[in-house]
PDB file of C-alpha atoms and ligand atoms in Angstrom:
ATOM      1  CA  UNK A 739      -0.663  13.482  15.769  1.00 77.00           C
ATOM      2  CA  UNK A 740      -4.262  12.376  15.218  1.00 89.00           C
ATOM      3  CA  UNK A 741      -4.994   8.648  15.134  1.00 91.00           C
ATOM      4  CA  UNK A 742      -6.624   9.289  11.741  1.00 95.00           C
ATOM      5  CA  UNK A 743      -3.126   9.600  10.220  1.00 96.00           C
ATOM      6  CA  UNK A 744      -2.547   5.951  11.095  1.00 97.00           C
ATOM      7  CA  UNK A 745      -4.932   4.984   8.293  1.00 98.00           C
ATOM      8  CA  UNK A 746      -2.710   6.672   5.699  1.00 98.00           C
ATOM      9  CA  UNK A 747      -0.556   4.523   3.385  1.00 98.00           C
ATOM     10  CA  UNK A 748       1.647   7.452   2.364  1.00 98.00           C
ATOM     11  CA  UNK A 749       5.157   6.278   1.427  1.00 98.00           C
ATOM     12  CA  UNK A 750       4.264   2.557   1.378  1.00 98.00           C
ATOM     13  CA  UNK A 751       4.802   0.144  -1.493  1.00 99.00           C
ATOM     14  CA  UNK A 752       1.993  -2.356  -2.084  1.00 99.00           C
ATOM     15  CA  UNK A 753       1.855  -5.456  -4.279  1.00 99.00           C
ATOM     16  CA  UNK A 754      -1.609  -6.811  -5.081  1.00 99.00           C
ATOM     17  CA  UNK A 755      -1.582 -10.052  -7.078  1.00 98.00           C
ATOM     18  CA  UNK A 756      -3.993 -10.646  -9.977  1.00 98.00           C
ATOM     19  CA  UNK A 757      -5.193  -7.043  -9.816  1.00 98.00           C
ATOM     20  CA  UNK A 758      -5.992  -6.100 -13.436  1.00 97.00           C
ATOM     21  CA  UNK A 759      -9.679  -6.082 -12.578  1.00 96.00           C
ATOM     22  CA  UNK A 760     -12.150  -7.354  -9.952  1.00 97.00           C
ATOM     23  CA  UNK A 761     -11.467  -7.341  -6.212  1.00 98.00           C
ATOM     24  CA  UNK A 762      -7.704  -6.864  -6.623  1.00 98.00           C
ATOM     25  CA  UNK A 763      -8.221  -3.787  -8.795  1.00 98.00           C
ATOM     26  CA  UNK A 764     -10.561  -2.209  -6.226  1.00 98.00           C
ATOM     27  CA  UNK A 765      -8.112  -2.891  -3.385  1.00 99.00           C
ATOM     28  CA  UNK A 766      -5.054  -1.595  -5.260  1.00 98.00           C
ATOM     29  CA  UNK A 767      -6.987   1.540  -6.312  1.00 98.00           C
ATOM     30  CA  UNK A 768      -7.896   2.191  -2.678  1.00 98.00           C
ATOM     31  CA  UNK A 769      -4.252   1.787  -1.648  1.00 99.00           C
ATOM     32  CA  UNK A 770      -3.211   4.334  -4.272  1.00 98.00           C
ATOM     33  CA  UNK A 771      -5.861   6.756  -3.018  1.00 98.00           C
ATOM     34  CA  UNK A 772      -4.582   6.241   0.535  1.00 98.00           C
ATOM     35  CA  UNK A 773      -1.068   7.247  -0.608  1.00 98.00           C
ATOM     36  CA  UNK A 774       0.707   3.997  -1.507  1.00 98.00           C
ATOM     37  CA  UNK A 775       2.708   3.266  -4.647  1.00 98.00           C
ATOM     38  CA  UNK A 776       1.008   0.267  -6.171  1.00 98.00           C
ATOM     39  CA  UNK A 777       2.341  -2.751  -8.029  1.00 99.00           C
ATOM     40  CA  UNK A 778       0.263  -5.559  -9.497  1.00 98.00           C
ATOM     41  CA  UNK A 779       0.783  -8.606 -11.651  1.00 98.00           C
ATOM     42  CA  UNK A 780      -1.252 -10.778 -13.942  1.00 97.00           C
ATOM     43  CA  UNK A 781      -0.505 -13.854 -15.999  1.00 96.00           C
ATOM     44  CA  UNK A 782      -0.101 -12.239 -19.417  1.00 97.00           C
ATOM     45  CA  UNK A 783       0.863  -8.929 -20.997  1.00 98.00           C
ATOM     46  CA  UNK A 784      -2.643  -8.315 -22.389  1.00 98.00           C
ATOM     47  CA  UNK A 785      -4.181  -8.410 -18.916  1.00 97.00           C
ATOM     48  CA  UNK A 786      -1.391  -6.254 -17.467  1.00 98.00           C
ATOM     49  CA  UNK A 787      -1.949  -3.697 -20.247  1.00 98.00           C
ATOM     50  CA  UNK A 788      -5.704  -3.693 -19.577  1.00 98.00           C
ATOM     51  CA  UNK A 789      -4.983  -3.189 -15.892  1.00 98.00           C
ATOM     52  CA  UNK A 790      -2.520  -0.347 -16.546  1.00 98.00           C
ATOM     53  CA  UNK A 791      -5.091   1.397 -18.763  1.00 98.00           C
ATOM     54  CA  UNK A 792      -7.823   0.982 -16.121  1.00 98.00           C
ATOM     55  CA  UNK A 793      -5.601   2.455 -13.381  1.00 98.00           C
ATOM     56  CA  UNK A 794      -4.561   5.300 -15.669  1.00 98.00           C
ATOM     57  CA  UNK A 795      -8.210   6.089 -16.346  1.00 98.00           C
ATOM     58  CA  UNK A 796      -8.602   6.615 -12.584  1.00 98.00           C
ATOM     59  CA  UNK A 797      -5.530   8.862 -12.519  1.00 98.00           C
ATOM     60  CA  UNK A 798      -3.418   6.189 -10.801  1.00 98.00           C
ATOM     61  CA  UNK A 799       0.160   5.421 -11.800  1.00 98.00           C
ATOM     62  CA  UNK A 800       0.502   1.678 -11.293  1.00 98.00           C
ATOM     63  CA  UNK A 801       3.461  -0.635 -11.873  1.00 98.00           C
ATOM     64  CA  UNK A 802       2.347  -3.768 -13.740  1.00 98.00           C
ATOM     65  CA  UNK A 803       4.255  -7.048 -14.071  1.00 98.00           C
ATOM     66  CA  UNK A 804       3.659 -10.270 -15.974  1.00 98.00           C
ATOM     67  CA  UNK A 805       4.002 -13.093 -13.449  1.00 98.00           C
ATOM     68  CA  UNK A 806       2.297 -16.409 -12.766  1.00 98.00           C
ATOM     69  CA  UNK A 807       1.998 -16.561  -8.984  1.00 98.00           C
ATOM     70  CA  UNK A 808       2.257 -20.357  -8.984  1.00 98.00           C
ATOM     71  CA  UNK A 809       5.782 -20.189 -10.441  1.00 98.00           C
ATOM     72  CA  UNK A 810       8.319 -19.627  -7.669  1.00 98.00           C
ATOM     73  CA  UNK A 811      11.117 -18.493 -10.010  1.00 98.00           C
ATOM     74  CA  UNK A 812       8.881 -15.911 -11.691  1.00 98.00           C
ATOM     75  CA  UNK A 813       7.664 -14.654  -8.309  1.00 99.00           C
ATOM     76  CA  UNK A 814      11.196 -14.305  -6.893  1.00 98.00           C
ATOM     77  CA  UNK A 815      12.242 -12.422 -10.043  1.00 98.00           C
ATOM     78  CA  UNK A 816       9.214 -10.091  -9.860  1.00 98.00           C
ATOM     79  CA  UNK A 817       9.784  -9.290  -6.189  1.00 99.00           C
ATOM     80  CA  UNK A 818      13.479  -8.557  -6.864  1.00 98.00           C
ATOM     81  CA  UNK A 819      12.490  -6.294  -9.770  1.00 98.00           C
ATOM     82  CA  UNK A 820       9.926  -4.406  -7.637  1.00 98.00           C
ATOM     83  CA  UNK A 821      12.494  -3.924  -4.855  1.00 98.00           C
ATOM     84  CA  UNK A 822      14.943  -2.492  -7.413  1.00 98.00           C
ATOM     85  CA  UNK A 823      12.505  -0.335  -9.381  1.00 97.00           C
ATOM     86  CA  UNK A 824       9.994   0.740  -6.719  1.00 98.00           C
ATOM     87  CA  UNK A 825      11.224  -0.240  -3.259  1.00 98.00           C
ATOM     88  CA  UNK A 826      10.768  -2.896  -0.588  1.00 98.00           C
ATOM     89  CA  UNK A 827       7.204  -4.208  -0.476  1.00 99.00           C
ATOM     90  CA  UNK A 828       5.476  -3.015   2.716  1.00 99.00           C
ATOM     91  CA  UNK A 829       2.068  -4.493   1.878  1.00 99.00           C
ATOM     92  CA  UNK A 830       1.294  -7.738   0.052  1.00 99.00           C
ATOM     93  CA  UNK A 831      -2.256  -8.740  -0.885  1.00 99.00           C
ATOM     94  CA  UNK A 832      -2.557 -12.343  -2.058  1.00 99.00           C
ATOM     95  CA  UNK A 833      -5.616 -11.820  -4.235  1.00 98.00           C
ATOM     96  CA  UNK A 834      -5.083 -13.885  -7.424  1.00 98.00           C
ATOM     97  CA  UNK A 835      -7.443 -16.829  -7.339  1.00 98.00           C
ATOM     98  CA  UNK A 836      -9.448 -19.235  -9.455  1.00 97.00           C
ATOM     99  CA  UNK A 837     -12.479 -21.444  -8.904  1.00 97.00           C
ATOM    100  CA  UNK A 838     -13.677 -24.583 -10.669  1.00 98.00           C
ATOM    101  CA  UNK A 839     -17.285 -25.512  -9.974  1.00 98.00           C
ATOM    102  CA  UNK A 840     -17.375 -29.280 -10.537  1.00 98.00           C
ATOM    103  CA  UNK A 841     -19.040 -31.968  -8.362  1.00 98.00           C
ATOM    104  CA  UNK A 842     -16.239 -33.592  -6.378  1.00 98.00           C
ATOM    105  CA  UNK A 843     -16.680 -37.121  -7.716  1.00 98.00           C
ATOM    106  CA  UNK A 844     -16.500 -35.785 -11.282  1.00 98.00           C
ATOM    107  CA  UNK A 845     -13.447 -33.610 -10.650  1.00 98.00           C
ATOM    108  CA  UNK A 846     -10.048 -34.759 -11.907  1.00 98.00           C
ATOM    109  CA  UNK A 847      -7.132 -34.750  -9.490  1.00 98.00           C
ATOM    110  CA  UNK A 848      -5.382 -32.403 -11.942  1.00 98.00           C
ATOM    111  CA  UNK A 849      -8.194 -29.828 -11.665  1.00 98.00           C
ATOM    112  CA  UNK A 850      -8.215 -30.135  -7.868  1.00 99.00           C
ATOM    113  CA  UNK A 851      -4.429 -29.569  -7.796  1.00 98.00           C
ATOM    114  CA  UNK A 852      -4.676 -26.543 -10.120  1.00 98.00           C
ATOM    115  CA  UNK A 853      -7.078 -24.772  -7.746  1.00 98.00           C
ATOM    116  CA  UNK A 854      -4.919 -25.589  -4.717  1.00 99.00           C
ATOM    117  CA  UNK A 855      -1.879 -24.368  -6.643  1.00 98.00           C
ATOM    118  CA  UNK A 856      -3.288 -20.899  -7.398  1.00 98.00           C
ATOM    119  CA  UNK A 857      -5.385 -20.359  -4.258  1.00 99.00           C
ATOM    120  CA  UNK A 858      -3.097 -21.855  -1.595  1.00 99.00           C
ATOM    121  CA  UNK A 859       0.407 -22.678  -2.875  1.00 99.00           C
ATOM    122  CA  UNK A 860       0.758 -19.275  -4.565  1.00 99.00           C
ATOM    123  CA  UNK A 861       0.059 -17.219  -1.399  1.00 99.00           C
ATOM    124  CA  UNK A 862       2.767 -19.342   0.278  1.00 99.00           C
ATOM    125  CA  UNK A 863       5.188 -18.687  -2.624  1.00 99.00           C
ATOM    126  CA  UNK A 864       4.571 -14.914  -2.781  1.00 99.00           C
ATOM    127  CA  UNK A 865       4.583 -14.450   1.008  1.00 99.00           C
ATOM    128  CA  UNK A 866       7.835 -16.423   1.246  1.00 98.00           C
ATOM    129  CA  UNK A 867       9.350 -14.077  -1.368  1.00 99.00           C
ATOM    130  CA  UNK A 868       8.457 -10.832   0.448  1.00 99.00           C
ATOM    131  CA  UNK A 869       8.950 -11.769   4.126  1.00 99.00           C
ATOM    132  CA  UNK A 870      12.801 -11.627   4.234  1.00 98.00           C
ATOM    133  CA  UNK A 871      12.858  -7.942   3.174  1.00 98.00           C
ATOM    134  CA  UNK A 872       9.970  -7.145   5.519  1.00 98.00           C
ATOM    135  CA  UNK A 873      11.996  -8.618   8.378  1.00 98.00           C
ATOM    136  CA  UNK A 874      15.016  -6.482   7.405  1.00 98.00           C
ATOM    137  CA  UNK A 875      12.827  -3.364   7.131  1.00 98.00           C
ATOM    138  CA  UNK A 876      11.228  -4.034  10.508  1.00 98.00           C
ATOM    139  CA  UNK A 877       7.592  -4.241   9.437  1.00 98.00           C
ATOM    140  CA  UNK A 878       5.200  -5.725   6.895  1.00 98.00           C
ATOM    141  CA  UNK A 879       1.537  -6.400   6.157  1.00 99.00           C
ATOM    142  CA  UNK A 880       0.260  -9.499   4.385  1.00 99.00           C
ATOM    143  CA  UNK A 881      -3.429  -9.766   3.538  1.00 99.00           C
ATOM    144  CA  UNK A 882      -4.794 -13.030   2.185  1.00 99.00           C
ATOM    145  CA  UNK A 883      -8.073 -12.942   0.299  1.00 99.00           C
ATOM    146  CA  UNK A 884     -10.017 -15.789   1.852  1.00 99.00           C
ATOM    147  CA  UNK A 885     -13.714 -16.595   1.270  1.00 98.00           C
ATOM    148  CA  UNK A 886     -17.018 -17.711   2.766  1.00 98.00           C
ATOM    149  CA  UNK A 887     -15.553 -21.080   1.790  1.00 98.00           C
ATOM    150  CA  UNK A 888     -12.860 -20.619   4.463  1.00 98.00           C
ATOM    151  CA  UNK A 889     -15.747 -21.462   6.833  1.00 98.00           C
ATOM    152  CA  UNK A 890     -18.551 -23.055   4.811  1.00 98.00           C
ATOM    153  CA  UNK A 891     -18.916 -25.749   2.196  1.00 98.00           C
ATOM    154  CA  UNK A 892     -21.293 -26.095  -0.697  1.00 97.00           C
ATOM    155  CA  UNK A 893     -21.846 -28.340  -3.707  1.00 97.00           C
ATOM    156  CA  UNK A 894     -19.184 -28.260  -6.480  1.00 98.00           C
ATOM    157  CA  UNK A 895     -16.456 -26.204  -4.755  1.00 98.00           C
ATOM    158  CA  UNK A 896     -14.441 -28.871  -2.881  1.00 98.00           C
ATOM    159  CA  UNK A 897     -11.029 -27.734  -4.176  1.00 98.00           C
ATOM    160  CA  UNK A 898     -11.784 -24.047  -3.649  1.00 98.00           C
ATOM    161  CA  UNK A 899     -13.067 -24.647  -0.095  1.00 98.00           C
ATOM    162  CA  UNK A 900     -10.045 -26.825   0.720  1.00 99.00           C
ATOM    163  CA  UNK A 901      -7.726 -24.085  -0.579  1.00 99.00           C
ATOM    164  CA  UNK A 902      -9.494 -21.179   1.139  1.00 99.00           C
ATOM    165  CA  UNK A 903      -9.756 -23.123   4.418  1.00 99.00           C
ATOM    166  CA  UNK A 904      -6.024 -23.788   4.114  1.00 99.00           C
ATOM    167  CA  UNK A 905      -5.385 -20.108   3.364  1.00 99.00           C
ATOM    168  CA  UNK A 906      -7.090 -19.172   6.646  1.00 99.00           C
ATOM    169  CA  UNK A 907      -4.625 -21.426   8.497  1.00 99.00           C
ATOM    170  CA  UNK A 908      -1.639 -20.190   6.449  1.00 99.00           C
ATOM    171  CA  UNK A 909      -2.682 -16.692   7.575  1.00 99.00           C
ATOM    172  CA  UNK A 910      -2.647 -17.730  11.228  1.00 99.00           C
ATOM    173  CA  UNK A 911       0.665 -19.498  10.774  1.00 99.00           C
ATOM    174  CA  UNK A 912       2.417 -16.522   9.131  1.00 99.00           C
ATOM    175  CA  UNK A 913       1.134 -14.434  12.061  1.00 99.00           C
ATOM    176  CA  UNK A 914       2.463 -17.006  14.525  1.00 98.00           C
ATOM    177  CA  UNK A 915       5.839 -17.371  12.865  1.00 98.00           C
ATOM    178  CA  UNK A 916       6.618 -13.745  11.920  1.00 98.00           C
ATOM    179  CA  UNK A 917       4.595 -11.608  14.342  1.00 98.00           C
ATOM    180  CA  UNK A 918       7.812 -11.208  16.357  1.00 98.00           C
ATOM    181  CA  UNK A 919       9.265  -9.228  13.400  1.00 98.00           C
ATOM    182  CA  UNK A 920       6.383  -6.738  13.399  1.00 98.00           C
ATOM    183  CA  UNK A 921       4.733  -8.472  10.446  1.00 99.00           C
ATOM    184  CA  UNK A 922       0.950  -8.676  10.552  1.00 99.00           C
ATOM    185  CA  UNK A 923      -0.779 -11.287   8.419  1.00 99.00           C
ATOM    186  CA  UNK A 924      -4.560 -11.116   8.253  1.00 99.00           C
ATOM    187  CA  UNK A 925      -7.258 -12.321   5.898  1.00 99.00           C
ATOM    188  CA  UNK A 926     -10.296 -10.745   4.314  1.00 99.00           C
ATOM    189  CA  UNK A 927     -13.207 -13.105   3.760  1.00 98.00           C
ATOM    190  CA  UNK A 928     -15.434 -11.486   1.147  1.00 98.00           C
ATOM    191  CA  UNK A 929     -19.042 -12.579   0.902  1.00 98.00           C
ATOM    192  CA  UNK A 930     -20.597 -12.798  -2.554  1.00 98.00           C
ATOM    193  CA  UNK A 931     -19.136  -9.980  -4.654  1.00 98.00           C
ATOM    194  CA  UNK A 932     -20.119  -8.889  -8.161  1.00 97.00           C
ATOM    195  CA  UNK A 933     -17.043  -9.774 -10.269  1.00 95.00           C
ATOM    196  CA  UNK A 934     -16.372 -11.835 -13.424  1.00 94.00           C
ATOM    197  CA  UNK A 935     -15.662 -14.820 -11.124  1.00 92.00           C
ATOM    198  CA  UNK A 936     -19.274 -14.862  -9.884  1.00 95.00           C
ATOM    199  CA  UNK A 937     -20.922 -13.638 -13.115  1.00 96.00           C
ATOM    200  CA  UNK A 938     -22.128 -17.161 -14.080  1.00 95.00           C
ATOM    201  CA  UNK A 939     -24.027 -17.317 -10.768  1.00 95.00           C
ATOM    202  CA  UNK A 940     -25.926 -14.129 -11.573  1.00 96.00           C
ATOM    203  CA  UNK A 941     -26.786 -14.718 -15.243  1.00 96.00           C
ATOM    204  CA  UNK A 942     -30.425 -14.168 -16.165  1.00 96.00           C
ATOM    205  CA  UNK A 943     -32.316 -17.318 -17.147  1.00 96.00           C
ATOM    206  CA  UNK A 944     -33.547 -17.790 -20.764  1.00 95.00           C
ATOM    207  CA  UNK A 945     -37.023 -16.647 -19.631  1.00 96.00           C
ATOM    208  CA  UNK A 946     -35.565 -13.423 -18.152  1.00 96.00           C
ATOM    209  CA  UNK A 947     -35.956 -14.525 -14.518  1.00 97.00           C
ATOM    210  CA  UNK A 948     -33.141 -14.282 -11.970  1.00 97.00           C
ATOM    211  CA  UNK A 949     -30.648 -17.141 -11.571  1.00 97.00           C
ATOM    212  CA  UNK A 950     -31.706 -19.452  -8.681  1.00 96.00           C
ATOM    213  CA  UNK A 951     -28.241 -19.013  -7.119  1.00 97.00           C
ATOM    214  CA  UNK A 952     -28.670 -15.236  -7.229  1.00 97.00           C
ATOM    215  CA  UNK A 953     -31.978 -15.539  -5.320  1.00 96.00           C
ATOM    216  CA  UNK A 954     -30.419 -18.076  -2.928  1.00 95.00           C
ATOM    217  CA  UNK A 955     -27.445 -15.833  -2.069  1.00 96.00           C
ATOM    218  CA  UNK A 956     -29.598 -12.761  -1.524  1.00 96.00           C
ATOM    219  CA  UNK A 957     -31.815 -14.798   0.824  1.00 95.00           C
ATOM    220  CA  UNK A 958     -28.699 -15.966   2.745  1.00 96.00           C
ATOM    221  CA  UNK A 959     -27.363 -12.402   3.088  1.00 96.00           C
ATOM    222  CA  UNK A 960     -28.970 -10.140   5.709  1.00 96.00           C
ATOM    223  CA  UNK A 961     -28.045  -7.211   3.444  1.00 92.00           C
ATOM    224  CA  UNK A 962     -30.235  -9.036   0.841  1.00 94.00           C
ATOM    225  CA  UNK A 963     -27.915  -8.214  -2.068  1.00 97.00           C
ATOM    226  CA  UNK A 964     -24.597  -8.986  -3.725  1.00 98.00           C
ATOM    227  CA  UNK A 965     -21.744  -6.822  -2.511  1.00 98.00           C
ATOM    228  CA  UNK A 966     -19.611  -4.484  -4.632  1.00 98.00           C
ATOM    229  CA  UNK A 967     -15.816  -4.653  -4.921  1.00 98.00           C
ATOM    230  CA  UNK A 968     -15.618  -1.103  -3.505  1.00 98.00           C
ATOM    231  CA  UNK A 969     -17.066  -2.377  -0.223  1.00 98.00           C
ATOM    232  CA  UNK A 970     -13.801  -4.252   0.409  1.00 98.00           C
ATOM    233  CA  UNK A 971     -11.703  -1.079   0.142  1.00 98.00           C
ATOM    234  CA  UNK A 972     -12.141   0.248   3.703  1.00 98.00           C
ATOM    235  CA  UNK A 973     -11.349  -3.096   5.375  1.00 98.00           C
ATOM    236  CA  UNK A 974      -8.366  -3.623   3.023  1.00 99.00           C
ATOM    237  CA  UNK A 975      -6.913  -0.183   3.788  1.00 98.00           C
ATOM    238  CA  UNK A 976      -7.402  -0.729   7.529  1.00 98.00           C
ATOM    239  CA  UNK A 977      -5.523  -4.059   7.465  1.00 99.00           C
ATOM    240  CA  UNK A 978      -2.696  -2.512   5.397  1.00 99.00           C
ATOM    241  CA  UNK A 979      -2.289   0.509   7.664  1.00 98.00           C
ATOM    242  CA  UNK A 980      -0.572   1.224  10.979  1.00 98.00           C
ATOM    243  CA  UNK A 981      -4.084   1.493  12.480  1.00 98.00           C
ATOM    244  CA  UNK A 982      -4.220  -2.334  12.550  1.00 98.00           C
ATOM    245  CA  UNK A 983      -0.757  -3.038  13.988  1.00 98.00           C
ATOM    246  CA  UNK A 984      -2.232  -5.027  16.902  1.00 98.00           C
ATOM    247  CA  UNK A 985      -4.538  -7.059  14.641  1.00 98.00           C
ATOM    248  CA  UNK A 986      -2.771 -10.251  13.622  1.00 98.00           C
ATOM    249  CA  UNK A 987      -3.930 -13.670  12.442  1.00 98.00           C
ATOM    250  CA  UNK A 988      -7.491 -12.414  12.082  1.00 98.00           C
ATOM    251  CA  UNK A 989      -9.927 -13.119   9.241  1.00 98.00           C
ATOM    252  CA  UNK A 990     -12.155 -10.106   8.690  1.00 99.00           C
ATOM    253  CA  UNK A 991     -15.332 -11.327   7.017  1.00 98.00           C
ATOM    254  CA  UNK A 992     -16.851  -8.658   4.787  1.00 98.00           C
ATOM    255  CA  UNK A 993     -19.965 -10.606   3.937  1.00 98.00           C
ATOM    256  CA  UNK A 994     -23.038  -8.448   4.525  1.00 97.00           C
ATOM    257  CA  UNK A 995     -23.747 -10.682   7.535  1.00 97.00           C
ATOM    258  CA  UNK A 996     -23.848 -14.145   5.872  1.00 98.00           C
ATOM    259  CA  UNK A 997     -21.871 -15.916   8.609  1.00 98.00           C
ATOM    260  CA  UNK A 998     -24.051 -14.441  11.359  1.00 98.00           C
ATOM    261  CA  UNK A 999     -27.332 -15.534   9.814  1.00 97.00           C
ATOM    262  CA  UNK A1000     -29.260 -18.796  10.064  1.00 94.00           C
ATOM    263  CA  UNK A1001     -31.272 -17.932   6.935  1.00 89.00           C
ATOM    264  CA  UNK A1002     -34.873 -16.998   6.125  1.00 83.00           C
ATOM    265  CA  UNK A1003     -37.676 -19.393   6.993  1.00 85.00           C
ATOM    266  CA  UNK A1004     -39.490 -20.580   3.871  1.00 81.00           C
ATOM    267  CA  UNK A1005     -42.679 -18.580   3.269  1.00 79.00           C
TER     268      UNK A1005
HETATM  269  P1  NAP B 933     -11.432 -12.625 -10.745  1.00 56.44           P
HETATM  270  O1  NAP B 933     -12.390 -11.569 -11.189  1.00 56.44           O
HETATM  271  O2  NAP B 933     -11.454 -13.937 -11.426  1.00 56.44           O
HETATM  272  O3  NAP B 933      -9.914 -12.069 -10.655  1.00 56.44           O
HETATM  273  C1  NAP B 933      -8.845 -12.902 -10.241  1.00 56.44           C
HETATM  274  C2  NAP B 933      -7.568 -12.405 -10.843  1.00 56.44           C
HETATM  275  O4  NAP B 933      -6.483 -13.304 -10.545  1.00 56.44           O
HETATM  276  C3  NAP B 933      -7.642 -12.327 -12.375  1.00 56.44           C
HETATM  277  O5  NAP B 933      -7.029 -11.138 -12.819  1.00 56.44           O
HETATM  278  C4  NAP B 933      -6.871 -13.563 -12.777  1.00 56.44           C
HETATM  279  O6  NAP B 933      -6.359 -13.542 -14.083  1.00 56.44           O
HETATM  280  C5  NAP B 933      -5.779 -13.570 -11.742  1.00 56.44           C
HETATM  281  N1  NAP B 933      -5.064 -14.838 -11.722  1.00 56.44           N
HETATM  282  C6  NAP B 933      -5.589 -16.086 -11.760  1.00 56.44           C
HETATM  283  N2  NAP B 933      -4.608 -17.013 -11.757  1.00 56.44           N
HETATM  284  C7  NAP B 933      -3.433 -16.332 -11.694  1.00 56.44           C
HETATM  285  C8  NAP B 933      -2.074 -16.714 -11.664  1.00 56.44           C
HETATM  286  N3  NAP B 933      -1.699 -18.000 -11.672  1.00 56.44           N
HETATM  287  N4  NAP B 933      -1.121 -15.747 -11.607  1.00 56.44           N
HETATM  288  C9  NAP B 933      -1.477 -14.451 -11.615  1.00 56.44           C
HETATM  289  N5  NAP B 933      -2.741 -14.017 -11.637  1.00 56.44           N
HETATM  290  C10 NAP B 933      -3.716 -14.942 -11.694  1.00 56.44           C
HETATM  291  O7  NAP B 933     -11.704 -12.869  -9.240  1.00 56.44           O
HETATM  292  P2  NAP B 933     -12.298 -11.930  -8.104  1.00 56.44           P
HETATM  293  O8  NAP B 933     -13.717 -12.290  -7.957  1.00 56.44           O
HETATM  294  O9  NAP B 933     -11.880 -10.519  -8.254  1.00 56.44           O
HETATM  295  O10 NAP B 933     -11.530 -12.606  -6.908  1.00 56.44           O
HETATM  296  C11 NAP B 933     -10.293 -12.165  -6.390  1.00 56.44           C
HETATM  297  C12 NAP B 933      -9.994 -13.002  -5.169  1.00 56.44           C
HETATM  298  O11 NAP B 933     -11.072 -12.895  -4.246  1.00 56.44           O
HETATM  299  C13 NAP B 933      -9.838 -14.499  -5.469  1.00 56.44           C
HETATM  300  O12 NAP B 933      -8.854 -15.039  -4.622  1.00 56.44           O
HETATM  301  C14 NAP B 933     -11.199 -15.052  -5.109  1.00 56.44           C
HETATM  302  O13 NAP B 933     -11.158 -16.403  -4.774  1.00 56.44           O
HETATM  303  C15 NAP B 933     -11.572 -14.197  -3.936  1.00 56.44           C
HETATM  304  N6  NAP B 933     -12.987 -14.090  -3.618  1.00 56.44           N
HETATM  305  C16 NAP B 933     -13.893 -13.692  -4.544  1.00 56.44           C
HETATM  306  C17 NAP B 933     -15.236 -13.547  -4.160  1.00 56.44           C
HETATM  307  C18 NAP B 933     -16.321 -13.111  -5.088  1.00 56.44           C
HETATM  308  O14 NAP B 933     -17.496 -13.189  -4.710  1.00 56.44           O
HETATM  309  N7  NAP B 933     -16.014 -12.616  -6.274  1.00 56.44           N
HETATM  310  C19 NAP B 933     -15.606 -13.824  -2.860  1.00 56.44           C
HETATM  311  C20 NAP B 933     -14.626 -14.265  -1.957  1.00 56.44           C
HETATM  312  C21 NAP B 933     -13.326 -14.384  -2.344  1.00 56.44           C
HETATM  313  P3  NAP B 933      -7.242 -14.266 -15.257  1.00 56.44           P
HETATM  314  O15 NAP B 933      -8.227 -13.250 -15.715  1.00 56.44           O
HETATM  315  O16 NAP B 933      -6.267 -14.624 -16.310  1.00 56.44           O
HETATM  316  O17 NAP B 933      -7.884 -15.480 -14.664  1.00 56.44           O
HETATM  317  C1  GCO B 934     -19.223 -19.994  -5.278  1.00 56.44           C
HETATM  318  C2  GCO B 934     -18.597 -18.637  -5.299  1.00 56.44           C
HETATM  319  C3  GCO B 934     -17.854 -18.348  -4.007  1.00 56.44           C
HETATM  320  C4  GCO B 934     -17.375 -16.925  -3.976  1.00 56.44           C
HETATM  321  C5  GCO B 934     -16.689 -16.484  -2.729  1.00 56.44           C
HETATM  322  C6  GCO B 934     -17.552 -16.551  -1.530  1.00 56.44           C
HETATM  323  O1  GCO B 934     -19.234 -20.654  -6.304  1.00 56.44           O
HETATM  324  O2  GCO B 934     -19.773 -20.351  -4.217  1.00 56.44           O
HETATM  325  O3  GCO B 934     -17.789 -18.416  -6.404  1.00 56.44           O
HETATM  326  O4  GCO B 934     -16.914 -19.302  -3.724  1.00 56.44           O
HETATM  327  O5  GCO B 934     -16.577 -16.611  -5.069  1.00 56.44           O
HETATM  328  O6  GCO B 934     -15.435 -17.062  -2.548  1.00 56.44           O
HETATM  329  O7  GCO B 934     -16.930 -15.932  -0.463  1.00 56.44           O
END
């Protein structure tokens, strides 16, 4: 058998959280194309319906669920329902995430907690819900969507950076604790990707010029551009497939080179 077959996801069941659109949608679509049966959730029926329609438009039959990933009861119920209706989850992608861009000394503790809840507590809650069946089945893949902010800080994103830094360590800990059961837990650290989450950073200025943050990010990226959601598909399929069975506890940065680069000298 050719090693190429190891990249196939034929016969696998994948759950991608918060995947009605954006990065999660691109990853789940890639999994479907690679042969997996895909499940996704979002926080309300409207978003799930939009997601289902978007998958259908691509010829993909997806299973959509309404579930708030910060609510442990809802998550346990969703995972039980998926196991009953679709099968044991082989691949989990903790993708759902939020950001609040507020200077730290102006941020309320409630806002800080909300970001930590969605971006760090939820991956713990969903991973905890799927691991027991993965252990019984004898394998499993968990992929946590990390960030440049798992490594770097910047103004206004203290809660997000704290959560994504924590998610990097949760990734390493799941690897450490459950690697013995043939469960691989890795992270993907996207660079700056064109999605609704980053749209405010790319908005044109009233005079039609580019947003200063847009220029700043392109200058910090050797690729000199924002990345597309589709560019995360190959890495996400690799980490979900048997081809990566010896890769565990790793964060794969898909950042167009940002972390390797000291930045352009001012002209
Ligand atoms: P996005 O466009 O905002 O999509 C995030 C998805 O998660 C949305 O569908 C959102 O639903 C959902 N969600 C939020 N809270 C949820 C909850 N409690 N329960 C269930 N679903 C929930 O974001 P994205 O840019 O695709 O980002 C996806 C992931 O990649 C996030 O973890 C993000 O931090 C990370 N990331 C993004 C970038 C980037 O440049 N875009 C870079 C690095 C990492 P709503 O529409 O209701 O909010
Ligand atoms: C920001 C951005 C980032 C990206 C991404 C980078 O305000 O700096 O939103 O945090 O979304 O996570 O990898």
